[in-house]
Amino acid sequence: FTLIHMTAYHALWDIVNMFEKDWKWFWGIPGDIWQQYICWSFILLSGFCVSLGRNTCKKAVLLLLCGAVISLVTHIIVPEDRVLFGVLTMIGSCTLFMASVGKLLKKVNPAWGMTLCFIFFLFSQNINKGYLGFFGWKWIRIPESWYANMFTTYLGLPAPDFYSSDYFSVFPWFFLFLTGYFLYQVFEKNQWLPLLTRLRNRPLEWIGKHSLIIYMLHQPVIYLILLCL
């Protein structure tokens, strides 16, 4: 369901940004709410699903490679809209971390872990903009000298000249990823996972199982369709 929304959002992004349609609502509050819903649910579910299956390290490397491919292709084809440190790079980094310390985190009380990680996520919402605080509330100013280079940009402290059309730094999003991870542990501890089988929907389930390939291909397919219209 989230992937459908993401595909629709990116289709409208192409129409507005590349084909120069003047849809002001898209850059306003309605578009922001839609975009944030997609980001939050996508990353929360990624953290929830990291406990499913095996070969977590292999999955992390695959995500990082796919993120690198997107960065390279966009840098060559559309440098003005290049993607550096996009969502796949961020999720791959979080997944790689979980492959290393996942067993240790299982010792944490899942309800407390979920609550604290979500609070940390909200508190670090403005880290890319130089502050700690939730949305418009700027509580603590972060020293400008910390926003220095590509490594700090990767972590969440973008250098002054940095630009990416799809920027997802490790922080604050890692906290939301961890929130999803602990949410899974809450479901598992309370034996709620079987309840999710009642929500099964075959078409949506197929999309979910092929989420990575859909993510990798949806933008060029959308762009080709729009060119032909």
mmCIF file of C-alpha atoms in Angstrom:
data_model
loop_
_atom_site.group_PDB
_atom_site.id
_atom_site.type_symbol
_atom_site.label_atom_id
_atom_site.label_comp_id
_atom_site.label_asym_id
_atom_site.label_seq_id
_atom_site.Cartn_x
_atom_site.Cartn_y
_atom_site.Cartn_z
ATOM 1 C CA PHE A 1 0.000 0.000 0.000
ATOM 2 C CA THR A 2 2.857 2.338 0.847
ATOM 3 C CA LEU A 3 4.622 1.451 -2.414
ATOM 4 C CA ILE A 4 1.496 2.389 -4.376
ATOM 5 C CA HIS A 5 1.454 5.775 -2.662
ATOM 6 C CA MET A 6 5.180 6.209 -3.289
ATOM 7 C CA THR A 7 4.766 5.433 -6.999
ATOM 8 C CA ALA A 8 1.870 7.874 -7.309
ATOM 9 C CA TYR A 9 3.807 10.585 -5.462
ATOM 10 C CA HIS A 10 6.863 10.175 -7.690
ATOM 11 C CA ALA A 11 4.663 10.258 -10.793
ATOM 12 C CA LEU A 12 3.277 13.628 -9.685
ATOM 13 C CA TRP A 13 6.784 14.767 -8.747
ATOM 14 C CA ASP A 14 7.904 14.075 -12.320
ATOM 15 C CA ILE A 15 4.898 15.906 -13.733
ATOM 16 C CA VAL A 16 5.464 18.966 -11.546
ATOM 17 C CA ASN A 17 9.264 19.086 -11.508
ATOM 18 C CA MET A 18 10.309 17.740 -14.909
ATOM 19 C CA PHE A 19 7.259 18.621 -16.991
ATOM 20 C CA GLU A 20 6.758 21.963 -15.195
ATOM 21 C CA LYS A 21 3.100 21.690 -14.239
ATOM 22 C CA ASP A 22 2.106 24.438 -11.810
ATOM 23 C CA TRP A 23 0.416 22.425 -9.074
ATOM 24 C CA LYS A 24 1.099 24.538 -6.000
ATOM 25 C CA TRP A 25 -0.676 22.164 -3.626
ATOM 26 C CA PHE A 26 2.038 19.589 -4.336
ATOM 27 C CA TRP A 27 4.695 21.827 -2.786
ATOM 28 C CA GLY A 28 2.345 22.963 -0.015
ATOM 29 C CA ILE A 29 1.053 21.380 3.179
ATOM 30 C CA PRO A 30 -1.026 18.624 1.460
ATOM 31 C CA GLY A 31 1.993 17.466 -0.529
ATOM 32 C CA ASP A 32 4.235 17.625 2.554
ATOM 33 C CA ILE A 33 1.827 15.515 4.611
ATOM 34 C CA TRP A 34 1.562 12.950 1.810
ATOM 35 C CA GLN A 35 5.326 12.783 1.376
ATOM 36 C CA GLN A 36 5.954 12.425 5.110
ATOM 37 C CA TYR A 37 3.335 9.674 5.419
ATOM 38 C CA ILE A 38 5.134 7.699 2.709
ATOM 39 C CA CYS A 39 8.569 8.217 4.289
ATOM 40 C CA TRP A 40 7.486 7.401 7.823
ATOM 41 C CA SER A 41 5.520 4.276 6.921
ATOM 42 C CA PHE A 42 8.191 3.035 4.477
ATOM 43 C CA ILE A 43 11.015 3.307 7.013
ATOM 44 C CA LEU A 44 8.942 2.074 9.969
ATOM 45 C CA LEU A 45 7.946 -1.028 7.999
ATOM 46 C CA SER A 46 11.563 -1.573 6.931
ATOM 47 C CA GLY A 47 12.570 -1.714 10.577
ATOM 48 C CA PHE A 48 9.612 -3.983 11.372
ATOM 49 C CA CYS A 49 10.569 -6.423 8.610
ATOM 50 C CA VAL A 50 14.300 -6.585 9.343
ATOM 51 C CA SER A 51 13.623 -9.422 11.805
ATOM 52 C CA LEU A 52 11.886 -11.500 9.131
ATOM 53 C CA GLY A 53 13.933 -14.052 7.237
ATOM 54 C CA ARG A 54 17.687 -14.535 7.307
ATOM 55 C CA ASN A 55 20.852 -13.186 5.643
ATOM 56 C CA THR A 56 20.394 -9.703 7.079
ATOM 57 C CA CYS A 57 23.951 -8.746 6.141
ATOM 58 C CA LYS A 58 23.414 -9.885 2.539
ATOM 59 C CA LYS A 59 20.213 -7.831 2.343
ATOM 60 C CA ALA A 60 22.035 -4.794 3.690
ATOM 61 C CA VAL A 61 24.803 -5.059 1.082
ATOM 62 C CA LEU A 62 22.220 -5.447 -1.694
ATOM 63 C CA LEU A 63 20.383 -2.312 -0.535
ATOM 64 C CA LEU A 64 23.630 -0.339 -0.356
ATOM 65 C CA LEU A 65 24.597 -1.469 -3.869
ATOM 66 C CA CYS A 66 21.179 -0.490 -5.222
ATOM 67 C CA GLY A 67 21.525 2.900 -3.538
ATOM 68 C CA ALA A 68 24.928 3.341 -5.171
ATOM 69 C CA VAL A 69 23.476 2.448 -8.586
ATOM 70 C CA ILE A 70 20.746 5.076 -8.201
ATOM 71 C CA SER A 71 23.327 7.683 -7.176
ATOM 72 C CA LEU A 72 25.555 6.880 -10.169
ATOM 73 C CA VAL A 73 22.743 6.798 -12.734
ATOM 74 C CA THR A 74 21.121 10.032 -11.557
ATOM 75 C CA HIS A 75 24.499 11.774 -11.405
ATOM 76 C CA ILE A 76 25.121 10.873 -15.059
ATOM 77 C CA ILE A 77 21.624 11.295 -16.550
ATOM 78 C CA VAL A 78 20.007 14.020 -14.406
ATOM 79 C CA PRO A 79 22.813 15.712 -12.428
ATOM 80 C CA GLU A 80 20.506 18.583 -11.476
ATOM 81 C CA ASP A 81 18.259 16.053 -9.698
ATOM 82 C CA ARG A 82 20.948 13.643 -8.523
ATOM 83 C CA VAL A 83 20.325 11.351 -5.573
ATOM 84 C CA LEU A 84 23.041 11.169 -2.927
ATOM 85 C CA PHE A 85 22.403 9.350 0.343
ATOM 86 C CA GLY A 86 18.923 8.319 -0.732
ATOM 87 C CA VAL A 87 16.479 6.152 1.139
ATOM 88 C CA LEU A 88 18.025 2.831 0.024
ATOM 89 C CA THR A 89 21.463 3.887 1.259
ATOM 90 C CA MET A 90 19.965 4.843 4.599
ATOM 91 C CA ILE A 91 17.917 1.644 4.999
ATOM 92 C CA GLY A 92 20.902 -0.436 3.891
ATOM 93 C CA SER A 93 23.074 1.252 6.521
ATOM 94 C CA CYS A 94 20.472 0.651 9.235
ATOM 95 C CA THR A 95 20.073 -2.981 8.165
ATOM 96 C CA LEU A 96 23.838 -3.517 8.236
ATOM 97 C CA PHE A 97 23.942 -2.133 11.761
ATOM 98 C CA MET A 98 21.147 -4.490 12.788
ATOM 99 C CA ALA A 99 23.079 -7.430 11.362
ATOM 100 C CA SER A 100 25.878 -6.535 13.782
ATOM 101 C CA VAL A 101 24.015 -5.701 16.995
ATOM 102 C CA GLY A 102 20.541 -7.185 16.518
ATOM 103 C CA LYS A 103 21.146 -9.876 19.136
ATOM 104 C CA LEU A 104 22.140 -7.275 21.715
ATOM 105 C CA LEU A 105 19.034 -5.185 21.047
ATOM 106 C CA LYS A 106 16.833 -8.188 21.740
ATOM 107 C CA LYS A 107 17.839 -7.845 25.375
ATOM 108 C CA VAL A 108 16.140 -4.432 25.509
ATOM 109 C CA ASN A 109 12.537 -4.277 26.687
ATOM 110 C CA PRO A 110 10.718 -3.825 23.351
ATOM 111 C CA ALA A 111 8.014 -1.455 24.642
ATOM 112 C CA TRP A 112 10.628 0.837 26.206
ATOM 113 C CA GLY A 113 12.873 0.565 23.159
ATOM 114 C CA MET A 114 10.029 1.462 20.790
ATOM 115 C CA THR A 115 8.908 4.418 22.918
ATOM 116 C CA LEU A 116 12.376 5.880 23.461
ATOM 117 C CA CYS A 117 13.441 5.469 19.818
ATOM 118 C CA PHE A 118 10.290 7.221 18.617
ATOM 119 C CA ILE A 119 10.912 10.089 21.062
ATOM 120 C CA PHE A 120 14.514 10.363 19.812
ATOM 121 C CA PHE A 121 13.207 10.380 16.237
ATOM 122 C CA LEU A 122 10.812 13.237 16.957
ATOM 123 C CA PHE A 123 13.441 15.179 18.911
ATOM 124 C CA SER A 124 15.984 14.924 16.055
ATOM 125 C CA GLN A 125 13.555 15.912 13.269
ATOM 126 C CA ASN A 126 15.411 19.156 12.512
ATOM 127 C CA ILE A 127 18.943 17.780 12.669
ATOM 128 C CA ASN A 128 19.448 18.363 8.919
ATOM 129 C CA LYS A 129 18.573 22.040 9.461
ATOM 130 C CA GLY A 130 20.924 22.659 12.364
ATOM 131 C CA TYR A 131 18.649 22.101 15.317
ATOM 132 C CA LEU A 132 17.269 19.467 17.643
ATOM 133 C CA GLY A 133 13.526 19.719 17.987
ATOM 134 C CA PHE A 134 10.214 18.545 16.610
ATOM 135 C CA PHE A 135 9.146 20.042 13.244
ATOM 136 C CA GLY A 136 8.890 23.828 13.741
ATOM 137 C CA TRP A 137 10.180 23.746 17.317
ATOM 138 C CA LYS A 138 13.898 24.504 17.390
ATOM 139 C CA TRP A 139 15.067 23.660 20.888
ATOM 140 C CA ILE A 140 18.837 23.173 20.675
ATOM 141 C CA ARG A 141 21.105 24.679 18.029
ATOM 142 C CA ILE A 142 23.832 22.389 16.694
ATOM 143 C CA PRO A 143 27.246 24.018 16.015
ATOM 144 C CA GLU A 144 27.642 24.912 12.330
ATOM 145 C CA SER A 145 31.188 23.527 12.348
ATOM 146 C CA TRP A 146 29.715 20.025 12.671
ATOM 147 C CA TYR A 147 28.178 20.358 9.197
ATOM 148 C CA ALA A 148 31.474 19.862 7.444
ATOM 149 C CA ASN A 149 31.861 17.106 4.843
ATOM 150 C CA MET A 150 30.336 14.088 3.117
ATOM 151 C CA PHE A 151 30.674 11.877 6.194
ATOM 152 C CA THR A 152 28.778 14.307 8.410
ATOM 153 C CA THR A 153 26.264 14.648 5.563
ATOM 154 C CA TYR A 154 25.802 10.885 5.549
ATOM 155 C CA LEU A 155 25.125 10.942 9.299
ATOM 156 C CA GLY A 156 22.645 13.836 9.133
ATOM 157 C CA LEU A 157 24.749 17.013 9.296
ATOM 158 C CA PRO A 158 24.826 18.131 5.628
ATOM 159 C CA ALA A 159 27.684 20.283 4.381
ATOM 160 C CA PRO A 160 26.611 23.782 3.245
ATOM 161 C CA ASP A 161 27.051 23.025 -0.477
ATOM 162 C CA PHE A 162 25.367 19.608 -0.379
ATOM 163 C CA TYR A 163 22.354 18.892 -2.585
ATOM 164 C CA SER A 164 20.319 15.769 -3.220
ATOM 165 C CA SER A 165 16.795 15.415 -4.597
ATOM 166 C CA ASP A 166 16.229 12.450 -2.262
ATOM 167 C CA TYR A 167 18.210 12.904 0.951
ATOM 168 C CA PHE A 168 17.734 10.471 3.835
ATOM 169 C CA SER A 169 20.541 10.709 6.350
ATOM 170 C CA VAL A 170 21.191 8.045 8.968
ATOM 171 C CA PHE A 171 19.809 10.373 11.633
ATOM 172 C CA PRO A 172 16.994 11.057 12.385
ATOM 173 C CA TRP A 173 15.652 8.142 10.317
ATOM 174 C CA PHE A 174 17.602 5.416 12.102
ATOM 175 C CA PHE A 175 15.498 6.084 15.193
ATOM 176 C CA LEU A 176 12.286 5.491 13.223
ATOM 177 C CA PHE A 177 13.818 2.325 11.747
ATOM 178 C CA LEU A 178 14.577 1.151 15.287
ATOM 179 C CA THR A 179 11.029 2.034 16.328
ATOM 180 C CA GLY A 180 9.793 -0.394 13.690
ATOM 181 C CA TYR A 181 12.273 -3.022 14.852
ATOM 182 C CA PHE A 182 11.051 -2.831 18.434
ATOM 183 C CA LEU A 183 7.439 -2.727 17.242
ATOM 184 C CA TYR A 184 8.028 -6.164 15.708
ATOM 185 C CA GLN A 185 9.441 -7.365 19.020
ATOM 186 C CA VAL A 186 6.301 -6.081 20.776
ATOM 187 C CA PHE A 187 4.126 -8.029 18.312
ATOM 188 C CA GLU A 188 6.248 -11.139 18.775
ATOM 189 C CA LYS A 189 6.290 -10.909 22.576
ATOM 190 C CA ASN A 190 2.507 -10.526 22.759
ATOM 191 C CA GLN A 191 1.885 -13.171 20.069
ATOM 192 C CA TRP A 192 0.136 -10.643 17.817
ATOM 193 C CA LEU A 193 1.928 -11.651 14.608
ATOM 194 C CA PRO A 194 -0.736 -14.244 13.634
ATOM 195 C CA LEU A 195 -3.295 -11.424 13.657
ATOM 196 C CA LEU A 196 -1.541 -9.866 10.652
ATOM 197 C CA THR A 197 -2.425 -12.868 8.493
ATOM 198 C CA ARG A 198 -6.060 -11.770 8.695
ATOM 199 C CA LEU A 199 -5.126 -8.621 6.796
ATOM 200 C CA ARG A 200 -3.662 -10.494 3.832
ATOM 201 C CA ASN A 201 -4.384 -9.091 0.390
ATOM 202 C CA ARG A 202 -2.871 -11.033 -2.498
ATOM 203 C CA PRO A 203 -2.170 -8.127 -4.918
ATOM 204 C CA LEU A 204 -0.674 -5.955 -2.161
ATOM 205 C CA GLU A 205 1.269 -8.945 -0.853
ATOM 206 C CA TRP A 206 2.793 -9.502 -4.311
ATOM 207 C CA ILE A 207 3.841 -5.847 -4.488
ATOM 208 C CA GLY A 208 5.389 -6.075 -1.024
ATOM 209 C CA LYS A 209 7.378 -9.175 -1.905
ATOM 210 C CA HIS A 210 8.844 -7.401 -4.953
ATOM 211 C CA SER A 211 9.331 -4.030 -3.271
ATOM 212 C CA LEU A 212 13.019 -3.576 -4.152
ATOM 213 C CA ILE A 213 12.688 -4.270 -7.877
ATOM 214 C CA ILE A 214 9.591 -2.050 -8.008
ATOM 215 C CA TYR A 215 11.486 0.725 -6.277
ATOM 216 C CA MET A 216 14.425 0.422 -8.660
ATOM 217 C CA LEU A 217 12.305 0.441 -11.826
ATOM 218 C CA HIS A 218 9.278 2.598 -11.087
ATOM 219 C CA GLN A 219 10.857 5.995 -11.828
ATOM 220 C CA PRO A 220 12.267 5.203 -15.299
ATOM 221 C CA VAL A 221 9.023 3.427 -16.217
ATOM 222 C CA ILE A 222 6.934 6.403 -15.076
ATOM 223 C CA TYR A 223 9.196 8.826 -16.949
ATOM 224 C CA LEU A 224 8.912 6.821 -20.188
ATOM 225 C CA ILE A 225 5.136 6.674 -19.863
ATOM 226 C CA LEU A 226 4.931 10.430 -19.329
ATOM 227 C CA LEU A 227 7.141 11.043 -22.358
ATOM 228 C CA CYS A 228 4.787 8.999 -24.514
ATOM 229 C CA LEU A 229 1.639 10.817 -23.356
#
